[in-house]
Amino acid sequence: MTARQVEPHLFVIFGATGDLTRRKLLPALFRLTHGDDPPPLDRYAILGVGRKDVDDRAFRDWVGDGMEESGLSRNEIDAWCAGHVHYHQAGGQETEDFETLKERIEALESELKLTGNRVFYLALPPPVFPTAISSLGGSGLNRGPGWTRLVIEKPFGDSLESAKRLNELLHTHFDESQVYRIDHYLGKETVQNLLVFRFANSIFESLWNRDRVECVQITVAESLGVEMRAGYYDGAGALRDMMQNHVTQLVSLIGMEVPAAFSADAVRYEKIKLLRGISPIKAEDVAFGQYTRGVVDEEEVKGYSEEPGVANNSRTETFAAMRLQLDTWRWQGVPFYIRTGKRLPRRVTQIAIVFRREPVSLFAAAGARDTNPNVLLLTLQPDEGFNLCFDVKVPGEPFQLRTLPLHFLYKEAFAPSADAYQTLLLDVLTGDQTLFVHADETEASWALYTPLLEQKLPVHHYAAGSWGPTEADLLLERHGHAWMEPLETGRYHGATHTDLP
């Protein structure tokens, strides 16, 4: 890890007995102090807050059991928990519970000689956010002897109106400089590297415009179904769960202009400007889908309506595809095609920058087929890296062309990178908001998608294990394009001329 200075602090987690805390947050905090180059930490403590009536020792045992499943050393976990992890039982999210919590916080800070710096992490169900925020403010915990920072998990609202209300409530009790709206996608090394790739390599930045780019395609695919999340997912769907946040963040990073500086304010300003430059999305430029029975990874799987907790007549979309039009000087006339879905053939997040073809097919007279467009593939998961696809002549006769890649894989060049939560929590502790979502970003994003939710667009079926409904293919065909099937970084041994659009 980088050697950024982390000041003494108390890290308070609401929802401490939930899966996110044990599976992601506590392992990330543990690794921050047990890496090859940990940030210097003099004094810190972690206080879990939950409804379960357990003491510190029982909570530490529960934490240790979960973290041990992550492959961490139990002896090191137990020593770390004994020295840093505490628990506070709270009956609810009312102000009086927070008064008692405040007393516990002040007692811990006095005992451990902490300086009053505090992080409050809301690992809670979204409906509870408003009560928790109001209670923090009502009890005076929104301000302290040192700095106070509030971390909020997605989803941030479920419509433009709800996002505005939540922002208004936040700003009643907290300054925007205190608020960290977390999207774990932004903590991935390859997502961060999009900025470096674009703005540190002039060869690509000079091609990043409507004169050279034919279209941009973004695919965020999941092979899993709804799993145990039906209670949440059936009321959300693919647009709220993935498109409004993860996918839209990738659109903003690909399309934004060069920021004035590599700082939170400068980067956020350009992202917000880009989002506000997207034209209203037309109904004919949207395709929703819902998976039915099919085969994924050679295993027959249920349809969405057959999943436990899902209504038989549910019209919730598990797939969404759209054509975005960016009304900016850089991107005018270049469509951004975006799609996300569950029960697709495999788990992959990939961005394809499809460049324009050459104006004249020079090799047609020699018997070769038309050339393929050059394509830059940015793979964010699972095999992080880049492919730059270009045509070469196949040795021998007759005259043939084949598309091959130059590739770069992170795992071939670097040691395993930090977990996304590890990166983002270090940013919280050091006060760096660059990779966190601003209030105006959330509202600009919801302004794009809320009208689509209100229109009750049709939801088409697709077989599990396919790349979505045929309507998603027609969405591109109407404009002379086709979806690229995501390719495996570094394992692409050549494409036929039908593999690329």
mmCIF file of C-alpha atoms in Angstrom, residues 190 379 382-387 405-417 488-493:
data_model
loop_
_atom_site.group_PDB
_atom_site.id
_atom_site.type_symbol
_atom_site.label_atom_id
_atom_site.label_comp_id
_atom_site.label_asym_id
_atom_site.label_seq_id
_atom_site.Cartn_x
_atom_site.Cartn_y
_atom_site.Cartn_z
ATOM 1 C CA THR A 190 -8.172 -1.123 -13.633
ATOM 2 C CA THR A 379 -11.159 -5.584 -19.412
ATOM 3 C CA PRO A 382 -12.048 -10.996 -14.208
ATOM 4 C CA ASP A 383 -8.697 -10.877 -16.096
ATOM 5 C CA GLU A 384 -7.785 -7.204 -15.845
ATOM 6 C CA GLY A 385 -5.896 -5.857 -18.829
ATOM 7 C CA PHE A 386 -6.016 -4.421 -22.341
ATOM 8 C CA ASN A 387 -6.224 -5.776 -25.894
ATOM 9 C CA PRO A 405 -4.230 -8.407 -30.347
ATOM 10 C CA LEU A 406 -1.434 -6.701 -28.558
ATOM 11 C CA HIS A 407 -2.247 -7.449 -24.949
ATOM 12 C CA PHE A 408 -1.342 -6.454 -21.415
ATOM 13 C CA LEU A 409 -2.378 -8.373 -18.308
ATOM 14 C CA TYR A 410 -2.068 -6.880 -14.843
ATOM 15 C CA LYS A 411 -1.346 -10.264 -13.262
ATOM 16 C CA GLU A 412 1.633 -10.755 -15.606
ATOM 17 C CA ALA A 413 3.187 -7.400 -14.749
ATOM 18 C CA PHE A 414 2.296 -6.792 -11.105
ATOM 19 C CA ALA A 415 1.700 -8.569 -7.839
ATOM 20 C CA PRO A 416 -1.978 -9.023 -6.918
ATOM 21 C CA SER A 417 -3.569 -5.622 -6.405
ATOM 22 C CA GLU A 488 -10.632 -12.999 -22.885
ATOM 23 C CA THR A 489 -7.668 -10.702 -22.305
ATOM 24 C CA GLY A 490 -4.426 -12.283 -23.451
ATOM 25 C CA ARG A 491 -6.176 -15.436 -24.709
ATOM 26 C CA TYR A 492 -7.450 -14.087 -27.987
ATOM 27 C CA HIS A 493 -5.755 -15.944 -30.822
#
